[in-house]
Tab-separated table of C-alpha atoms in Angstrom:
chain	number	residue	atom	x	y	z
A	5	UNK	CA	-0.038	0.127	0.252
A	6	UNK	CA	1.471	3.331	-1.081
A	7	UNK	CA	1.710	5.813	1.251
A	8	UNK	CA	-0.350	7.867	-0.966
A	9	UNK	CA	-3.942	5.439	0.567
A	10	UNK	CA	-2.386	5.505	3.657
A	11	UNK	CA	-2.918	8.927	3.550
A	12	UNK	CA	-6.594	9.237	1.912
A	13	UNK	CA	-8.281	6.584	3.187
A	14	UNK	CA	-10.670	7.098	6.090
A	15	UNK	CA	-8.242	6.757	8.582
A	16	UNK	CA	-5.269	8.154	7.377
A	17	UNK	CA	-7.537	11.642	6.573
A	18	UNK	CA	-8.605	11.658	10.314
A	19	UNK	CA	-4.611	11.355	11.077
A	20	UNK	CA	-3.823	14.410	8.764
A	21	UNK	CA	-6.673	16.144	10.915
A	22	UNK	CA	-4.688	14.746	14.187
A	23	UNK	CA	-1.619	15.603	13.834
A	24	UNK	CA	-2.039	19.224	12.318
A	25	UNK	CA	-5.014	19.911	15.057
A	26	UNK	CA	-1.786	19.179	17.729
A	27	UNK	CA	0.859	21.569	15.232
A	28	UNK	CA	-1.851	23.529	15.322
A	29	UNK	CA	-2.248	23.422	19.399
A	30	UNK	CA	1.360	23.823	20.136
A	31	UNK	CA	0.575	27.142	17.947
A	32	UNK	CA	-1.364	28.560	20.165
A	33	UNK	CA	0.996	27.958	22.793
A	34	UNK	CA	4.177	29.891	21.055
A	35	UNK	CA	1.141	32.139	20.673
A	36	UNK	CA	-1.173	32.920	24.232
A	37	UNK	CA	2.947	33.130	25.414
A	38	UNK	CA	3.784	36.083	23.418
A	39	UNK	CA	0.907	37.733	24.272
A	40	UNK	CA	0.800	37.245	27.073
A	41	UNK	CA	3.657	39.876	27.236
A	42	UNK	CA	1.278	42.620	26.869
A	43	UNK	CA	0.566	42.712	30.472
A	44	UNK	CA	4.526	43.032	31.506
A	45	UNK	CA	2.999	46.609	32.478
A	46	UNK	CA	5.861	48.835	30.072
A	47	UNK	CA	3.651	50.462	27.672
A	48	UNK	CA	3.384	47.347	25.224
A	49	UNK	CA	8.262	47.007	24.894
A	50	UNK	CA	8.118	43.510	25.630
A	51	UNK	CA	4.914	42.829	23.048
A	52	UNK	CA	6.579	44.719	20.425
A	53	UNK	CA	10.018	43.333	20.565
A	54	UNK	CA	8.678	39.886	21.233
A	55	UNK	CA	7.016	40.671	18.325
A	56	UNK	CA	9.653	42.326	16.523
A	57	UNK	CA	10.996	38.591	17.302
A	58	UNK	CA	8.906	36.773	15.732
A	59	UNK	CA	8.194	38.967	12.529
A	60	UNK	CA	12.318	39.348	11.689
A	61	UNK	CA	14.401	35.866	12.322
A	62	UNK	CA	14.292	33.512	9.614
A	63	UNK	CA	12.992	30.542	12.211
A	64	UNK	CA	9.602	31.886	13.284
A	65	UNK	CA	8.788	32.783	9.503
A	66	UNK	CA	10.138	29.786	7.904
A	67	UNK	CA	7.388	27.843	10.560
A	68	UNK	CA	4.792	30.858	9.576
A	69	UNK	CA	4.239	29.239	6.134
A	70	UNK	CA	4.618	26.000	8.235
A	71	UNK	CA	0.885	27.260	9.919
A	72	UNK	CA	-0.718	28.110	7.133
A	73	UNK	CA	-0.379	25.114	5.717
A	74	UNK	CA	-1.390	23.413	9.094
A	75	UNK	CA	-4.335	25.689	8.561
A	76	UNK	CA	-4.798	25.392	5.405
A	77	UNK	CA	-4.222	21.563	5.491
A	78	UNK	CA	-6.858	21.307	8.541
A	79	UNK	CA	-9.354	23.620	7.214
A	80	UNK	CA	-9.491	22.162	3.713
A	81	UNK	CA	-10.300	18.678	5.846
A	82	UNK	CA	-11.784	18.901	8.193
A	83	UNK	CA	-14.495	20.668	5.881
A	84	UNK	CA	-14.156	17.834	3.520
A	85	UNK	CA	-14.355	14.980	5.825
A	86	UNK	CA	-17.735	17.047	7.096
A	87	UNK	CA	-19.382	16.462	3.804
A	88	UNK	CA	-18.373	12.849	3.438
A	89	UNK	CA	-19.204	11.564	6.695
A	90	UNK	CA	-22.400	13.475	6.169
A	91	UNK	CA	-23.268	11.981	2.945
A	92	UNK	CA	-22.496	8.614	4.554
A	93	UNK	CA	-26.085	8.708	6.082
A	94	UNK	CA	-28.341	9.288	2.486
A	95	UNK	CA	-32.494	8.761	4.984
A	96	UNK	CA	-31.716	10.375	8.171
A	97	UNK	CA	-33.836	9.660	11.155
A	98	UNK	CA	-36.726	10.724	12.170
A	99	UNK	CA	-35.945	11.503	15.632
A	100	UNK	CA	-32.548	11.815	16.884
A	101	UNK	CA	-29.552	10.112	18.822
A	102	UNK	CA	-29.192	13.028	21.141
A	103	UNK	CA	-26.386	13.474	24.046
A	104	UNK	CA	-26.021	9.355	24.858
A	105	UNK	CA	-22.486	9.166	25.343
A	106	UNK	CA	-21.148	11.914	23.832
A	107	UNK	CA	-21.591	15.881	24.638
A	108	UNK	CA	-22.667	18.395	22.395
A	109	UNK	CA	-19.388	19.980	21.169
A	110	UNK	CA	-18.017	16.770	19.908
A	111	UNK	CA	-20.352	16.273	17.341
A	112	UNK	CA	-20.454	20.131	16.851
A	113	UNK	CA	-16.509	20.198	15.587
A	114	UNK	CA	-17.768	21.899	12.379
A	115	UNK	CA	-19.462	24.724	13.505
A	116	UNK	CA	-17.446	26.134	16.429
A	117	UNK	CA	-14.351	25.589	14.111
A	118	UNK	CA	-16.098	27.507	11.025
A	119	UNK	CA	-16.757	29.687	13.729
A	120	UNK	CA	-13.776	30.079	14.253
A	121	UNK	CA	-12.633	30.051	10.532
A	122	UNK	CA	-15.422	33.200	10.444
A	123	UNK	CA	-12.790	35.205	13.441
A	124	UNK	CA	-9.687	33.800	11.628
A	125	UNK	CA	-10.272	35.875	8.736
A	126	UNK	CA	-11.002	39.343	11.052
A	127	UNK	CA	-8.756	38.212	13.443
A	128	UNK	CA	-5.288	38.339	10.335
A	129	UNK	CA	-7.431	41.461	8.631
A	130	UNK	CA	-6.436	43.777	11.930
A	131	UNK	CA	-3.032	42.144	13.064
A	132	UNK	CA	-1.026	40.532	10.508
A	133	UNK	CA	-1.702	42.106	7.122
A	134	UNK	CA	-0.675	45.733	8.913
A	135	UNK	CA	1.861	43.187	10.687
A	136	UNK	CA	3.380	42.130	7.750
A	137	UNK	CA	1.489	43.862	3.940
A	138	UNK	CA	1.143	47.548	5.746
A	139	UNK	CA	1.814	49.742	3.605
A	140	UNK	CA	1.329	47.480	0.422
A	141	UNK	CA	-1.732	48.559	-1.349
A	142	UNK	CA	-4.482	49.706	0.940
A	143	UNK	CA	-3.202	47.722	4.241
A	144	UNK	CA	-1.934	51.347	6.585
A	145	UNK	CA	0.565	51.105	8.235
A	146	UNK	CA	1.162	50.479	11.532
A	147	UNK	CA	2.714	53.602	13.714
A	148	UNK	CA	6.434	53.758	14.371
A	149	UNK	CA	8.342	53.708	17.849
A	150	UNK	CA	11.843	53.681	19.499
A	151	UNK	CA	13.396	52.128	22.244
A	152	UNK	CA	17.572	52.209	22.711
A	153	UNK	CA	17.106	54.028	19.442
A	154	UNK	CA	15.670	50.558	17.184
A	155	UNK	CA	12.673	50.924	16.112
A	156	UNK	CA	10.122	48.869	16.167
A	157	UNK	CA	6.571	48.642	14.729
A	158	UNK	CA	3.775	49.379	17.693
A	159	UNK	CA	1.472	46.270	17.373
A	160	UNK	CA	0.812	47.042	20.570
A	161	UNK	CA	-1.140	49.920	19.745
A	162	UNK	CA	-2.059	48.231	17.031
A	163	UNK	CA	-3.638	47.075	19.386
A	164	UNK	CA	-5.278	48.933	21.851
A	165	UNK	CA	-7.219	50.709	18.650
A	166	UNK	CA	-8.619	47.787	17.450
A	167	UNK	CA	-10.226	46.893	20.764
A	168	UNK	CA	-11.273	50.690	21.435
A	169	UNK	CA	-15.142	48.467	19.539
A	170	UNK	CA	-16.887	46.997	22.041
A	171	UNK	CA	-18.184	45.056	18.497
A	172	UNK	CA	-14.422	43.815	17.788
A	173	UNK	CA	-14.105	42.774	21.669
A	174	UNK	CA	-17.386	40.192	21.783
A	175	UNK	CA	-16.792	39.049	18.483
A	176	UNK	CA	-13.240	38.286	19.764
A	177	UNK	CA	-14.527	36.875	23.143
A	178	UNK	CA	-17.093	34.240	21.378
A	179	UNK	CA	-13.884	33.329	18.697
A	180	UNK	CA	-12.589	32.508	22.071
A	181	UNK	CA	-15.129	30.737	23.894
A	182	UNK	CA	-15.503	28.676	20.102
A	183	UNK	CA	-12.123	27.835	20.293
A	184	UNK	CA	-12.662	26.013	23.971
A	185	UNK	CA	-15.748	24.495	23.315
A	186	UNK	CA	-13.333	22.951	19.914
A	187	UNK	CA	-10.415	21.640	21.804
A	188	UNK	CA	-11.846	20.758	25.088
A	189	UNK	CA	-13.159	18.190	22.084
A	190	UNK	CA	-10.311	18.200	19.771
A	191	UNK	CA	-7.319	18.363	21.789
A	192	UNK	CA	-8.455	14.714	23.561
A	193	UNK	CA	-9.465	14.047	20.239
A	194	UNK	CA	-6.593	14.337	18.536
A	195	UNK	CA	-3.923	12.001	20.170
A	196	UNK	CA	-6.441	8.533	19.674
A	197	UNK	CA	-6.930	9.388	16.655
A	198	UNK	CA	-2.509	9.285	16.089
A	199	UNK	CA	-2.617	6.062	18.313
A	200	UNK	CA	-2.749	6.882	22.103
A	201	UNK	CA	-4.431	3.883	23.775
A	202	UNK	CA	-2.795	3.658	26.493
A	203	UNK	CA	-5.918	4.309	29.623
A	204	UNK	CA	-3.640	6.326	31.707
A	205	UNK	CA	-2.488	8.605	29.058
A	206	UNK	CA	-5.827	8.741	28.281
A	207	UNK	CA	-6.778	10.104	30.974
A	208	UNK	CA	-3.895	12.421	31.573
A	209	UNK	CA	-4.836	13.725	27.720
A	210	UNK	CA	-8.426	14.595	29.202
A	211	UNK	CA	-7.903	15.899	32.095
A	212	UNK	CA	-4.855	18.495	30.240
A	213	UNK	CA	-6.679	19.055	27.577
A	214	UNK	CA	-9.764	20.266	29.839
A	215	UNK	CA	-7.340	22.291	31.911
A	216	UNK	CA	-5.897	23.849	27.719
A	217	UNK	CA	-9.575	24.738	26.578
A	218	UNK	CA	-10.138	26.496	29.521
A	219	UNK	CA	-6.258	28.281	30.050
A	220	UNK	CA	-5.720	29.034	26.731
A	221	UNK	CA	-9.258	30.249	25.986
A	222	UNK	CA	-9.475	32.243	28.919
A	223	UNK	CA	-6.469	34.001	28.156
A	224	UNK	CA	-6.952	35.004	23.947
A	225	UNK	CA	-10.061	36.386	25.203
A	226	UNK	CA	-7.931	38.504	28.103
A	227	UNK	CA	-7.172	40.672	26.203
A	228	UNK	CA	-9.967	42.296	23.958
A	229	UNK	CA	-11.090	42.645	27.652
A	230	UNK	CA	-7.758	44.210	28.916
A	231	UNK	CA	-7.178	47.545	26.279
A	232	UNK	CA	-11.301	47.580	26.221
A	233	UNK	CA	-11.510	48.318	30.008
A	234	UNK	CA	-8.012	50.018	29.660
A	235	UNK	CA	-6.184	47.326	32.086
A	236	UNK	CA	-2.956	47.993	30.001
B	6	UNK	CA	-41.354	-4.496	39.611
B	7	UNK	CA	-44.944	-5.734	38.597
B	8	UNK	CA	-45.832	-7.164	37.029
B	9	UNK	CA	-48.133	-5.110	34.827
B	10	UNK	CA	-49.834	-4.164	30.741
B	11	UNK	CA	-49.878	-1.165	28.668
B	12	UNK	CA	-51.717	0.165	25.213
B	13	UNK	CA	-49.543	0.935	23.089
B	14	UNK	CA	-49.168	3.239	19.779
B	15	UNK	CA	-46.520	2.234	17.718
B	16	UNK	CA	-44.511	4.300	14.984
B	17	UNK	CA	-43.558	1.574	12.140
B	18	UNK	CA	-40.926	2.446	9.075
B	19	UNK	CA	-43.403	0.168	6.734
B	20	UNK	CA	-40.682	-0.078	3.330
B	21	UNK	CA	-41.020	-2.887	0.638
B	22	UNK	CA	-38.616	-2.860	-0.805
B	23	UNK	CA	-34.594	-1.059	-1.238
B	24	UNK	CA	-35.442	0.332	-4.159
B	25	UNK	CA	-39.345	1.841	-2.729
B	26	UNK	CA	-40.271	5.259	-0.585
B	27	UNK	CA	-40.988	4.122	2.313
B	28	UNK	CA	-42.982	5.984	4.974
B	29	UNK	CA	-44.502	5.441	8.829
B	30	UNK	CA	-47.723	3.879	10.195
B	31	UNK	CA	-49.546	4.158	13.097
B	32	UNK	CA	-50.522	0.570	15.343
B	33	UNK	CA	-51.975	0.300	18.205
B	34	UNK	CA	-51.169	-2.758	20.395
B	35	UNK	CA	-53.315	-4.083	23.896
B	36	UNK	CA	-52.647	-5.575	26.878
B	37	UNK	CA	-49.260	-6.023	25.906
B	38	UNK	CA	-47.318	-7.253	29.101
B	39	UNK	CA	-44.828	-5.869	30.629
B	40	UNK	CA	-42.636	-9.020	31.249
B	41	UNK	CA	-42.701	-9.781	27.244
B	42	UNK	CA	-39.736	-8.404	24.955
B	43	UNK	CA	-39.806	-5.795	23.041
B	44	UNK	CA	-39.554	-8.417	19.878
B	45	UNK	CA	-42.458	-10.674	21.467
B	46	UNK	CA	-44.319	-7.331	21.378
B	47	UNK	CA	-43.412	-7.055	17.957
B	48	UNK	CA	-45.032	-10.960	17.098
B	49	UNK	CA	-48.187	-9.770	18.066
B	50	UNK	CA	-48.141	-7.200	16.534
B	51	UNK	CA	-47.347	-9.468	12.530
B	52	UNK	CA	-50.105	-12.283	14.570
B	53	UNK	CA	-53.285	-9.220	14.693
B	54	UNK	CA	-51.870	-7.268	11.830
B	55	UNK	CA	-52.024	-11.343	10.115
B	56	UNK	CA	-55.317	-12.050	11.171
B	57	UNK	CA	-56.311	-8.573	9.753
B	58	UNK	CA	-55.040	-9.772	6.167
B	59	UNK	CA	-52.203	-7.118	6.198
B	60	UNK	CA	-49.056	-7.680	5.380
B	61	UNK	CA	-46.886	-8.806	8.725
B	62	UNK	CA	-44.032	-6.592	9.880
B	63	UNK	CA	-40.133	-7.090	8.722
B	64	UNK	CA	-37.300	-7.528	11.216
B	65	UNK	CA	-34.348	-9.508	11.962
B	66	UNK	CA	-34.083	-11.851	14.901
B	67	UNK	CA	-32.451	-14.928	15.546
B	68	UNK	CA	-31.352	-15.722	19.407
B	69	UNK	CA	-33.381	-13.496	21.553
B	70	UNK	CA	-30.733	-14.267	23.768
B	71	UNK	CA	-28.951	-11.531	23.470
B	72	UNK	CA	-26.282	-12.983	22.156
B	73	UNK	CA	-26.673	-13.474	18.023
B	74	UNK	CA	-26.064	-9.759	16.856
B	75	UNK	CA	-29.335	-10.423	14.644
B	76	UNK	CA	-31.523	-7.685	15.996
B	77	UNK	CA	-31.687	-4.637	15.483
B	78	UNK	CA	-34.626	-1.647	15.782
B	79	UNK	CA	-34.234	1.882	16.131
B	80	UNK	CA	-36.287	2.992	18.682
B	81	UNK	CA	-37.012	5.927	20.267
B	82	UNK	CA	-33.817	7.939	19.220
B	83	UNK	CA	-32.005	4.851	20.163
B	84	UNK	CA	-30.651	1.657	18.274
B	85	UNK	CA	-31.871	-1.756	20.278
B	86	UNK	CA	-33.855	1.064	22.711
B	87	UNK	CA	-33.343	2.879	25.674
B	88	UNK	CA	-32.142	0.875	28.025
B	89	UNK	CA	-28.152	0.716	28.809
B	90	UNK	CA	-25.661	-2.568	27.455
B	91	UNK	CA	-28.963	-4.814	26.158
B	92	UNK	CA	-30.354	-5.685	22.682
B	93	UNK	CA	-33.495	-4.805	20.952
B	94	UNK	CA	-34.944	-9.081	21.649
B	95	UNK	CA	-33.287	-8.435	25.544
B	96	UNK	CA	-35.111	-5.248	26.227
B	97	UNK	CA	-38.265	-5.913	28.218
B	98	UNK	CA	-41.731	-3.926	28.539
B	99	UNK	CA	-41.369	-2.287	31.142
B	100	UNK	CA	-39.823	-0.222	29.698
B	101	UNK	CA	-42.477	2.063	28.542
B	102	UNK	CA	-45.500	2.635	30.108
B	103	UNK	CA	-49.426	2.674	29.303
B	104	UNK	CA	-50.463	4.576	26.484
B	105	UNK	CA	-46.671	5.134	24.998
B	106	UNK	CA	-46.339	6.016	21.904
B	107	UNK	CA	-43.242	4.296	20.355
B	108	UNK	CA	-41.343	4.753	17.428
B	109	UNK	CA	-39.528	2.208	14.816
B	110	UNK	CA	-36.913	2.520	12.219
B	111	UNK	CA	-34.334	0.634	10.692
B	112	UNK	CA	-30.626	1.268	11.095
B	113	UNK	CA	-29.358	4.365	8.903
B	114	UNK	CA	-26.988	4.238	6.987
B	115	UNK	CA	-25.996	4.096	3.315
B	116	UNK	CA	-23.346	0.944	3.471
B	117	UNK	CA	-26.730	-0.334	5.183
B	118	UNK	CA	-29.674	-0.451	3.072
B	119	UNK	CA	-33.168	-1.258	3.762
B	120	UNK	CA	-34.042	-4.667	2.678
B	121	UNK	CA	-37.479	-4.681	3.702
B	122	UNK	CA	-39.610	-2.494	6.663
B	123	UNK	CA	-36.850	-3.185	9.828
B	124	UNK	CA	-35.139	-5.305	7.712
B	125	UNK	CA	-31.403	-3.206	6.785
B	126	UNK	CA	-28.756	-5.607	4.674
B	127	UNK	CA	-25.419	-5.736	7.090
B	128	UNK	CA	-23.110	-7.667	4.740
B	129	UNK	CA	-20.625	-5.673	4.631
B	130	UNK	CA	-19.237	-6.457	8.193
B	131	UNK	CA	-19.246	-10.022	6.800
B	132	UNK	CA	-16.811	-8.762	4.000
B	133	UNK	CA	-14.878	-6.453	6.443
B	134	UNK	CA	-14.026	-9.170	7.884
B	135	UNK	CA	-13.250	-11.418	5.186
B	136	UNK	CA	-10.651	-8.904	4.305
B	137	UNK	CA	-9.062	-9.360	7.418
B	138	UNK	CA	-10.645	-10.650	10.145
B	139	UNK	CA	-9.139	-14.446	11.384
B	140	UNK	CA	-5.785	-15.926	11.780
B	141	UNK	CA	-3.755	-18.439	9.626
B	142	UNK	CA	-3.523	-21.315	11.410
B	143	UNK	CA	-1.951	-25.054	9.652
B	144	UNK	CA	-4.084	-27.616	10.122
B	145	UNK	CA	-3.243	-30.942	12.272
B	146	UNK	CA	-3.128	-31.835	16.048
B	147	UNK	CA	-5.088	-28.862	17.898
B	148	UNK	CA	-2.125	-27.372	19.930
B	149	UNK	CA	-1.757	-26.979	23.531
B	150	UNK	CA	-3.906	-24.112	25.364
B	151	UNK	CA	-0.712	-24.419	27.317
B	152	UNK	CA	2.083	-23.657	24.304
B	153	UNK	CA	1.476	-19.889	24.254
B	154	UNK	CA	1.789	-17.759	26.763
B	155	UNK	CA	-0.250	-14.845	26.986
B	156	UNK	CA	-0.317	-12.398	29.976
B	157	UNK	CA	-3.902	-12.385	31.515
B	158	UNK	CA	-4.628	-8.762	31.258
B	159	UNK	CA	-3.956	-8.866	27.065
B	160	UNK	CA	-5.704	-11.849	26.840
B	161	UNK	CA	-9.224	-10.470	28.848
B	162	UNK	CA	-8.416	-6.626	26.785
B	163	UNK	CA	-8.556	-9.833	23.686
B	164	UNK	CA	-11.644	-11.411	25.119
B	165	UNK	CA	-13.588	-7.895	25.833
B	166	UNK	CA	-13.205	-6.965	22.029
B	167	UNK	CA	-14.709	-9.853	20.405
B	168	UNK	CA	-17.298	-9.376	22.529
B	169	UNK	CA	-18.489	-7.850	20.053
B	170	UNK	CA	-21.633	-9.272	18.029
B	171	UNK	CA	-21.871	-7.074	14.889
B	172	UNK	CA	-24.813	-5.875	15.149
B	173	UNK	CA	-23.857	-3.000	14.206
B	174	UNK	CA	-25.890	-0.554	16.879
B	175	UNK	CA	-22.278	1.643	16.503
B	176	UNK	CA	-23.677	3.038	12.532
B	177	UNK	CA	-26.276	3.259	13.283
B	178	UNK	CA	-26.069	5.514	16.419
B	179	UNK	CA	-22.626	7.342	14.787
B	180	UNK	CA	-23.909	10.817	13.557
B	181	UNK	CA	-21.048	10.496	10.806
B	182	UNK	CA	-22.386	6.084	10.636
B	183	UNK	CA	-18.230	4.599	10.867
B	184	UNK	CA	-18.064	0.973	11.493
B	185	UNK	CA	-14.514	2.290	13.745
B	186	UNK	CA	-16.193	0.266	17.154
B	187	UNK	CA	-16.514	-2.579	15.240
B	188	UNK	CA	-13.306	-2.996	12.810
B	189	UNK	CA	-11.501	-1.517	15.738
B	190	UNK	CA	-12.451	-4.610	17.974
B	191	UNK	CA	-11.436	-6.967	15.909
B	192	UNK	CA	-8.367	-5.350	14.942
B	193	UNK	CA	-7.874	-5.565	18.825
B	194	UNK	CA	-8.852	-8.487	20.030
B	195	UNK	CA	-6.230	-10.636	17.276
B	196	UNK	CA	-3.796	-8.021	17.857
B	197	UNK	CA	-3.244	-8.548	21.514
B	198	UNK	CA	-2.549	-12.284	20.678
B	199	UNK	CA	0.191	-13.916	19.357
B	200	UNK	CA	-1.811	-15.504	17.271
B	201	UNK	CA	-2.283	-12.280	15.370
B	202	UNK	CA	0.850	-11.787	14.718
B	203	UNK	CA	1.223	-13.096	11.480
B	204	UNK	CA	-1.182	-11.020	10.195
B	205	UNK	CA	-1.151	-7.870	12.049
B	206	UNK	CA	-0.448	-5.660	9.528
B	207	UNK	CA	-2.176	-6.410	6.388
B	208	UNK	CA	-5.646	-7.229	8.319
B	209	UNK	CA	-5.528	-3.496	9.895
B	210	UNK	CA	-4.649	-2.619	5.954
B	211	UNK	CA	-6.855	-4.734	4.423
B	212	UNK	CA	-9.637	-3.965	6.583
B	213	UNK	CA	-9.941	-0.238	6.542
B	214	UNK	CA	-9.703	-0.600	3.079
B	215	UNK	CA	-12.849	-2.821	2.779
B	216	UNK	CA	-14.459	0.334	5.652
B	217	UNK	CA	-13.804	2.255	3.231
B	218	UNK	CA	-15.026	0.324	-0.206
B	219	UNK	CA	-17.924	-0.107	1.942
B	220	UNK	CA	-19.388	3.406	2.079
B	221	UNK	CA	-18.888	3.720	6.090
B	222	UNK	CA	-17.523	7.691	7.881
B	223	UNK	CA	-14.494	8.250	9.597
B	224	UNK	CA	-14.187	8.335	13.207
B	225	UNK	CA	-14.183	11.841	15.623
B	226	UNK	CA	-13.674	9.887	18.380
B	227	UNK	CA	-17.792	11.534	19.811
B	228	UNK	CA	-18.302	8.107	22.218
B	229	UNK	CA	-21.266	7.392	21.073
B	230	UNK	CA	-20.781	4.473	19.665
B	231	UNK	CA	-18.850	3.044	23.448
B	232	UNK	CA	-22.467	3.993	24.812
B	233	UNK	CA	-25.382	1.826	23.217
B	234	UNK	CA	-23.209	-0.999	22.812
B	235	UNK	CA	-24.776	-4.274	23.819
B	236	UNK	CA	-21.593	-5.336	24.384
B	237	UNK	CA	-19.696	-2.306	26.136
B	238	UNK	CA	-17.153	-2.212	23.489
B	239	UNK	CA	-14.666	0.317	24.713
B	240	UNK	CA	-13.734	3.381	22.305
B	241	UNK	CA	-9.931	2.659	23.073
B	242	UNK	CA	-9.994	0.039	20.886
B	243	UNK	CA	-10.601	2.498	18.590
B	244	UNK	CA	-7.977	4.542	18.882
B	245	UNK	CA	-5.540	0.789	19.347
B	246	UNK	CA	-6.735	0.398	15.348
B	247	UNK	CA	-4.986	4.036	14.546
B	248	UNK	CA	-2.188	3.040	16.006
B	249	UNK	CA	-1.349	-0.584	14.409
B	250	UNK	CA	-2.645	0.779	10.961
B	251	UNK	CA	-0.228	4.088	11.431
B	252	UNK	CA	2.923	1.568	12.723
B	253	UNK	CA	1.214	-0.341	9.098
B	254	UNK	CA	0.734	1.694	7.077
B	255	UNK	CA	4.678	3.307	6.904
B	256	UNK	CA	6.351	-0.017	7.249
B	257	UNK	CA	4.441	-2.171	5.154
B	258	UNK	CA	5.970	-1.968	1.190
């Protein structure tokens, strides 16, 4: 059996979902860690420097390409699998199976993922395009700020401006809630999909996943809230 | 629990054959004993239908002891009805109250086409087993049972997987119509034992390929299958199947 056949079988497609899912979970750790610098209490200096490092160093830029590829694969594969799985039951039931044995969010990964995708488009437009493509075409350039005689993009100020709008803050919070539920199932499910079947590890991963699904989206949600309420 | 009798309204899926369009039909059964099984209640209804000159309802059943996996009704939104770890034939009428309306549907999945009424064609499962759910044993004298040492916990886990009766309730309950719980039970059962070792890699590859060919969906680990399984096959077997598949997939030629 060729590798192409392996990774395009029903199990293989899920492997792609699992591996890209874990890769995106790793990205979230980096993202939330770097963004937490906004709370350093130095008016964004540490945060702007960290963002500069991510934008101006080779390794993170190469990883960024991988990140886009990871998102792309996870999203496209997710939609394709959802459509294929739905088509496997041409005639539906009159009475639905309901919640026995499964959580609503485990059955709603497509909807939760779609909400996150909508958010992602808005999010990339808010921060990634001005920071990477600022000044090209109609994309506005970020303000500059100087630390020790070196110029940096003032991404901190950009966040402050974006999160002045209560609508944006609410949309970000809704996205964080979607992310929390997506992770609550996705984290432990990804490890099952890539073959972790040891009962003790599965229990640990479920607990870890639940913790991760609460802490990381909560930290993300606190960012727009902090800006909006003037805590930073 | 005290014995009682009940009158029930049944909403049953009737479909003449595979190519015709089915519909629900309402029936009323009276004086049903709480000690009857669900299938016995259907026997009473069928007697009534025959008496009235109507076509009896076709449904699958065989042992009526909960061990053969033939019965297959989707009752009020649950494969094998409201009780846990139970088959339709072992579902007793004391699960219902007088005056209840019960909706009975066939298993729904593209890979399980309806043959007639509540009967579906589950031969896809047979073909999956034929694709790899076996071990090769040389003919001759039976080997001494103690010749191959097997750890007790491994033997127990293998046995728990081998409990699968292939009824298809996992597919019926799954939102993706996935047969992964069935498949993983078969793969686990043999992968845990030394006897399963020679075909270990080809087994999982061939069975997954056959499952895909039959038109079952993929697994999203929701856990609905495990909760509805009459033999309580664990979701852990699916994770083991995934591991078996990865190793076989990247190391087989």
